[in-house]
mmCIF file of C-alpha atoms in Angstrom:
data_model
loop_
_atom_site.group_PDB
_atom_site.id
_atom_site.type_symbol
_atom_site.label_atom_id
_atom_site.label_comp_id
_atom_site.label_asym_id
_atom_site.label_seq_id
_atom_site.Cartn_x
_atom_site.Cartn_y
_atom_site.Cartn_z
ATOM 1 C CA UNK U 48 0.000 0.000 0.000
ATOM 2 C CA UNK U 49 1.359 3.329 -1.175
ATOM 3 C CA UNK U 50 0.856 6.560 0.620
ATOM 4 C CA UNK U 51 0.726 7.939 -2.757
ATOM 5 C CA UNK U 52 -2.937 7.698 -3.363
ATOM 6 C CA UNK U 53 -5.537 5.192 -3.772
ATOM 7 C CA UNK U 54 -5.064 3.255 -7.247
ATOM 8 C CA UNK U 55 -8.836 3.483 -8.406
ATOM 9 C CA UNK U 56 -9.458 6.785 -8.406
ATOM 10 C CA UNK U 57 -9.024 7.335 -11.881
ATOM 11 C CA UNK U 58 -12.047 4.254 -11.840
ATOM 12 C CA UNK U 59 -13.828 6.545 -9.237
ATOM 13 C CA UNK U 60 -13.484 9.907 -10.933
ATOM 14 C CA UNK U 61 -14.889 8.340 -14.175
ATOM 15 C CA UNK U 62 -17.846 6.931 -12.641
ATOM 16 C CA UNK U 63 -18.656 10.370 -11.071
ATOM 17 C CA UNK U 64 -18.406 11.661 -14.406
ATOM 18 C CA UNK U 65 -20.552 8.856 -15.949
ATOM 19 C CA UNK U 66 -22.643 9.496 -12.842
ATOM 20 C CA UNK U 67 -23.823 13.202 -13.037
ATOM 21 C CA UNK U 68 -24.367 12.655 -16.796
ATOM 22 C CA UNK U 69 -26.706 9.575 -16.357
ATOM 23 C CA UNK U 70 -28.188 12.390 -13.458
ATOM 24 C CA UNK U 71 -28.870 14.885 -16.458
ATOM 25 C CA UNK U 72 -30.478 12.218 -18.387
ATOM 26 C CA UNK U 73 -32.793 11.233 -15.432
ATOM 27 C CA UNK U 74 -33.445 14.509 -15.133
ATOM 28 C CA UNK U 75 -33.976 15.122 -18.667
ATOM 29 C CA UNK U 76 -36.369 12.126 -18.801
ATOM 30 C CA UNK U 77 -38.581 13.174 -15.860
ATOM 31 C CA UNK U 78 -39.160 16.635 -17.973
ATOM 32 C CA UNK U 79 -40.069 14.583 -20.907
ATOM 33 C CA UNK U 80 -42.333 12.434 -18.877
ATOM 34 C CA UNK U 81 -44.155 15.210 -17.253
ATOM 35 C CA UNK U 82 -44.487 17.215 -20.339
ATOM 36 C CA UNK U 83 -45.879 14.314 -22.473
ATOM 37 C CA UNK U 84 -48.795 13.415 -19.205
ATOM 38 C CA UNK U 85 -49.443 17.164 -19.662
ATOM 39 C CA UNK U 86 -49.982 16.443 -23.418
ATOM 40 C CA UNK U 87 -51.977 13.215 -22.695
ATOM 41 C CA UNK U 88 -54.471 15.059 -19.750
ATOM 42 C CA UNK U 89 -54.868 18.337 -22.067
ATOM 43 C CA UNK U 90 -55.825 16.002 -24.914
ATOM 44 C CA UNK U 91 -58.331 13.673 -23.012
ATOM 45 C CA UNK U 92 -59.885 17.583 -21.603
ATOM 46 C CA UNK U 93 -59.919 18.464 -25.733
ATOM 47 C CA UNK U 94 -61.811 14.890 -26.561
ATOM 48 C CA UNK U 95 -64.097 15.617 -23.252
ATOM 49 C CA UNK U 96 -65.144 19.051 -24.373
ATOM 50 C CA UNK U 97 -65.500 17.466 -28.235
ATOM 51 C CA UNK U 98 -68.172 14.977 -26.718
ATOM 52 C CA UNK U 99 -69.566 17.441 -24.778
ATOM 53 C CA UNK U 100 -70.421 19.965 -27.676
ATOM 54 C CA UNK U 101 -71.819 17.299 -29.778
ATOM 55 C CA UNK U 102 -73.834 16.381 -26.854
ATOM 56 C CA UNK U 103 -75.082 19.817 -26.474
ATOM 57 C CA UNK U 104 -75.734 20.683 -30.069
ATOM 58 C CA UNK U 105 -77.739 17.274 -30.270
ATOM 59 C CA UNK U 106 -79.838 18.356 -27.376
ATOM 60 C CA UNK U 107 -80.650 21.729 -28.615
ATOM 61 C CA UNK U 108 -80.919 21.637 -32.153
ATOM 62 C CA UNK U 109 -83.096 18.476 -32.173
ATOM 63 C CA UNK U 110 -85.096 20.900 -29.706
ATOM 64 C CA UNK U 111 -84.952 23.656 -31.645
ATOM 65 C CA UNK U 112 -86.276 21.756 -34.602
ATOM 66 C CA UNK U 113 -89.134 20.282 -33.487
ATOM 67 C CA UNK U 114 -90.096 24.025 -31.329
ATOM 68 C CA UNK U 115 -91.694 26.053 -34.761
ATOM 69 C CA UNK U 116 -93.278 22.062 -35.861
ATOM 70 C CA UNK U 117 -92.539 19.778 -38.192
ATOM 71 C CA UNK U 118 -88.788 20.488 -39.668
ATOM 72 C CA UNK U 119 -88.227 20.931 -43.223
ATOM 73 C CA UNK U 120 -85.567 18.334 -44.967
ATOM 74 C CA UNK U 121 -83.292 21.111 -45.241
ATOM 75 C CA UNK U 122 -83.512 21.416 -41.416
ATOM 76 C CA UNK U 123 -82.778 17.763 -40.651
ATOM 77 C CA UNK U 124 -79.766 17.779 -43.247
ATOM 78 C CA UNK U 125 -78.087 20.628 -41.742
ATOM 79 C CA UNK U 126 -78.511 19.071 -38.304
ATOM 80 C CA UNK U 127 -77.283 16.111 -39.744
ATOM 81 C CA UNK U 128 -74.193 17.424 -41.364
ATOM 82 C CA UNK U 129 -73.240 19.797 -38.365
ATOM 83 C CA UNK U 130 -73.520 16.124 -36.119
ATOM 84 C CA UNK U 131 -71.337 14.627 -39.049
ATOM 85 C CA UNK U 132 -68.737 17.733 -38.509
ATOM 86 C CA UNK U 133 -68.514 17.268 -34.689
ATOM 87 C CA UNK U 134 -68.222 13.444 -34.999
ATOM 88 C CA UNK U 135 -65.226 14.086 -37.327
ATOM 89 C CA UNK U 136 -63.782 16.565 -34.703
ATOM 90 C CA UNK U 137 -64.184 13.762 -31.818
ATOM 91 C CA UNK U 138 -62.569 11.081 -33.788
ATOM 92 C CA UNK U 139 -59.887 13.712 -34.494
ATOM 93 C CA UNK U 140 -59.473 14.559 -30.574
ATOM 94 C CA UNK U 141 -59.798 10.501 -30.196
ATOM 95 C CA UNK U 142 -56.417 10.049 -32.336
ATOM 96 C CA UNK U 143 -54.639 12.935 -30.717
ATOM 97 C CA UNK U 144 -55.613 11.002 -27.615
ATOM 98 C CA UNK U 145 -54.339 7.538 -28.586
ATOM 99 C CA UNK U 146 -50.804 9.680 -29.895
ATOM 100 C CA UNK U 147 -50.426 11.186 -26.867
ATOM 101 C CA UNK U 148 -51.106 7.701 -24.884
ATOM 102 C CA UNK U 149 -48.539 6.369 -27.256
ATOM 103 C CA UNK U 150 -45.835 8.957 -26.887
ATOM 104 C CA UNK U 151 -46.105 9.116 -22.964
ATOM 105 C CA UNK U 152 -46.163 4.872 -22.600
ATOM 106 C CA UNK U 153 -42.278 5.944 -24.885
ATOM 107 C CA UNK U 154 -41.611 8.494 -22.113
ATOM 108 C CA UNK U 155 -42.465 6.187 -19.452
ATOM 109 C CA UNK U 156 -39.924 3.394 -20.722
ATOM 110 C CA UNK U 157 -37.347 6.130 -21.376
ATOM 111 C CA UNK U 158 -37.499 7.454 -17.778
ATOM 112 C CA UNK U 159 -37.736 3.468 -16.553
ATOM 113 C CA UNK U 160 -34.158 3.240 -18.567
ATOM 114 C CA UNK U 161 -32.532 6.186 -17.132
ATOM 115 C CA UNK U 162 -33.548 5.633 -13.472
ATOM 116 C CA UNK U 163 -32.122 1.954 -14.045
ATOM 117 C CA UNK U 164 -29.084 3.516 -15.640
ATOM 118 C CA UNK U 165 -28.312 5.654 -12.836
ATOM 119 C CA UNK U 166 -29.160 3.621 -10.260
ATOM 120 C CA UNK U 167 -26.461 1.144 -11.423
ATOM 121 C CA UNK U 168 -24.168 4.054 -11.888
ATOM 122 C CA UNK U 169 -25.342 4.965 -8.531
ATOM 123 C CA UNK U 170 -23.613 1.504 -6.909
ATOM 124 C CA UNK U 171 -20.593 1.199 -9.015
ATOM 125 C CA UNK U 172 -19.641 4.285 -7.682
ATOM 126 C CA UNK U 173 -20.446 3.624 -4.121
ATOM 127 C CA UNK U 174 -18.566 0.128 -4.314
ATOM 128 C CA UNK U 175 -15.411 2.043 -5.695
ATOM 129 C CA UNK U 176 -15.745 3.988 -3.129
ATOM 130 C CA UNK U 177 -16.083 1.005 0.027
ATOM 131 C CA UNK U 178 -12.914 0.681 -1.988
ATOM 132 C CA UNK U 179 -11.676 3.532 -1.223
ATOM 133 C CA UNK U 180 -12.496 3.602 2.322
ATOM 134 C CA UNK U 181 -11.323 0.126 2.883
ATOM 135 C CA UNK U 182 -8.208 1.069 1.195
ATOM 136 C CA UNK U 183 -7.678 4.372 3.270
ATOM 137 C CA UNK U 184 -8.131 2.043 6.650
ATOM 138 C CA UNK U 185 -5.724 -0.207 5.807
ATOM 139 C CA UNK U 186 -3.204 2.365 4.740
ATOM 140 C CA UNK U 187 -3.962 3.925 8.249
ATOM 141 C CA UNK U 188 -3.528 0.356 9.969
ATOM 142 C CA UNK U 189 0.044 -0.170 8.409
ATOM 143 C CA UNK U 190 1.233 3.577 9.609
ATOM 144 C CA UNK U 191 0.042 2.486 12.907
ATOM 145 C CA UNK U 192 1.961 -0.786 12.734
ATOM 146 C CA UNK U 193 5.437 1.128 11.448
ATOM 147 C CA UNK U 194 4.721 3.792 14.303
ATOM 148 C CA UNK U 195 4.527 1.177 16.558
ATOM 149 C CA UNK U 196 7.723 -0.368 15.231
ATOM 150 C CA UNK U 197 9.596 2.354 15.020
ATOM 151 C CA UNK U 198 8.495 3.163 18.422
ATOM 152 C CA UNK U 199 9.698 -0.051 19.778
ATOM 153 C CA UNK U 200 13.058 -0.132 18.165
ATOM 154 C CA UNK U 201 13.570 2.998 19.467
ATOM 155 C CA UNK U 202 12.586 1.740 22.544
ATOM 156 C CA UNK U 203 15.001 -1.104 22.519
ATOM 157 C CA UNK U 204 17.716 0.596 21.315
ATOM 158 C CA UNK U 205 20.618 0.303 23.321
ATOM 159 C CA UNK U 206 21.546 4.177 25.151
ATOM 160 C CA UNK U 207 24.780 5.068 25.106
ATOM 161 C CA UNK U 208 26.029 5.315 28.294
ATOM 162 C CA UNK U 209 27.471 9.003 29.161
#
């Protein structure tokens, strides 16, 4: 054991460097995440409101219809149409939907990675460094024991006699 310095650290600085970049990622990851369940809730409000219009218009046209009598053709067809238009627009908000299901599942996984990532990062380091700490004890042990040597040669030395 050499006073000089612990022979891993090179190993050790590099996984501190591997460390706080797999920490970036994470972080990195958990922004993605969050911003793509934003996506996904504002996009299941956007199909909720879709429904909801349709569901609206249904109730009061087919109302207003029927209020001044019998409606014309005309009448029905335009109501018709208009439910047509706002069925399109809720299978529109429906895909949007499934997309942004689809791109925050991807998220998900990617943030599953990078937590895996850096918690293996996470050990490796903290190994080298039982290493290190192991290493520094037994470097402290063996000054100790050449103290104590020194100490007792010293000690059993003979004195010259004056």
């Amino acid at each position: 054991m050499s006073a000089a310095g612990f022979p891993l650290e090179p190993l050790r600085d590099v996984r501190g460097i591997r460390l706080r970049t797999l920490e970036a990622e994470l972080k990195r990851s958990q922004q993605q995440h969050a911003q793509a369940e934003a996506q996904w809730h504002a996009a299941e409000a956007t199909l909720a409101a879709a429904r909801q219009r349709r569901e609206d218009f249904a109730a009061a046209s087919w109302q207003q219809l029927f209020e001044q009598g019998q409606p014309t053709g005309l009448a029905l067809d335009r109501h018709e149409r208009h439910l047509a238009l706002l069925d399109q627009e809720i299978a529109a908000r429906h895909e949007e939907l499934i997309a942004s299901e689809q791109a925050l599942a991807e998220a998900l996984k990617l943030l599953e990675l990078a937590s895996t990532a850096w918690r293996q990062a996470r050990k490796k380091l903290d190994a080298v460094g039982e290493l290190k700490l192991e290493w520094q004890r037994g470097v402290r042990r063996h000054e100790e024991w050449r103290e104590e040597q020194n100490l007792e040669e010293l000690l059993l030395r003979p004195t010259p006699n004056r």
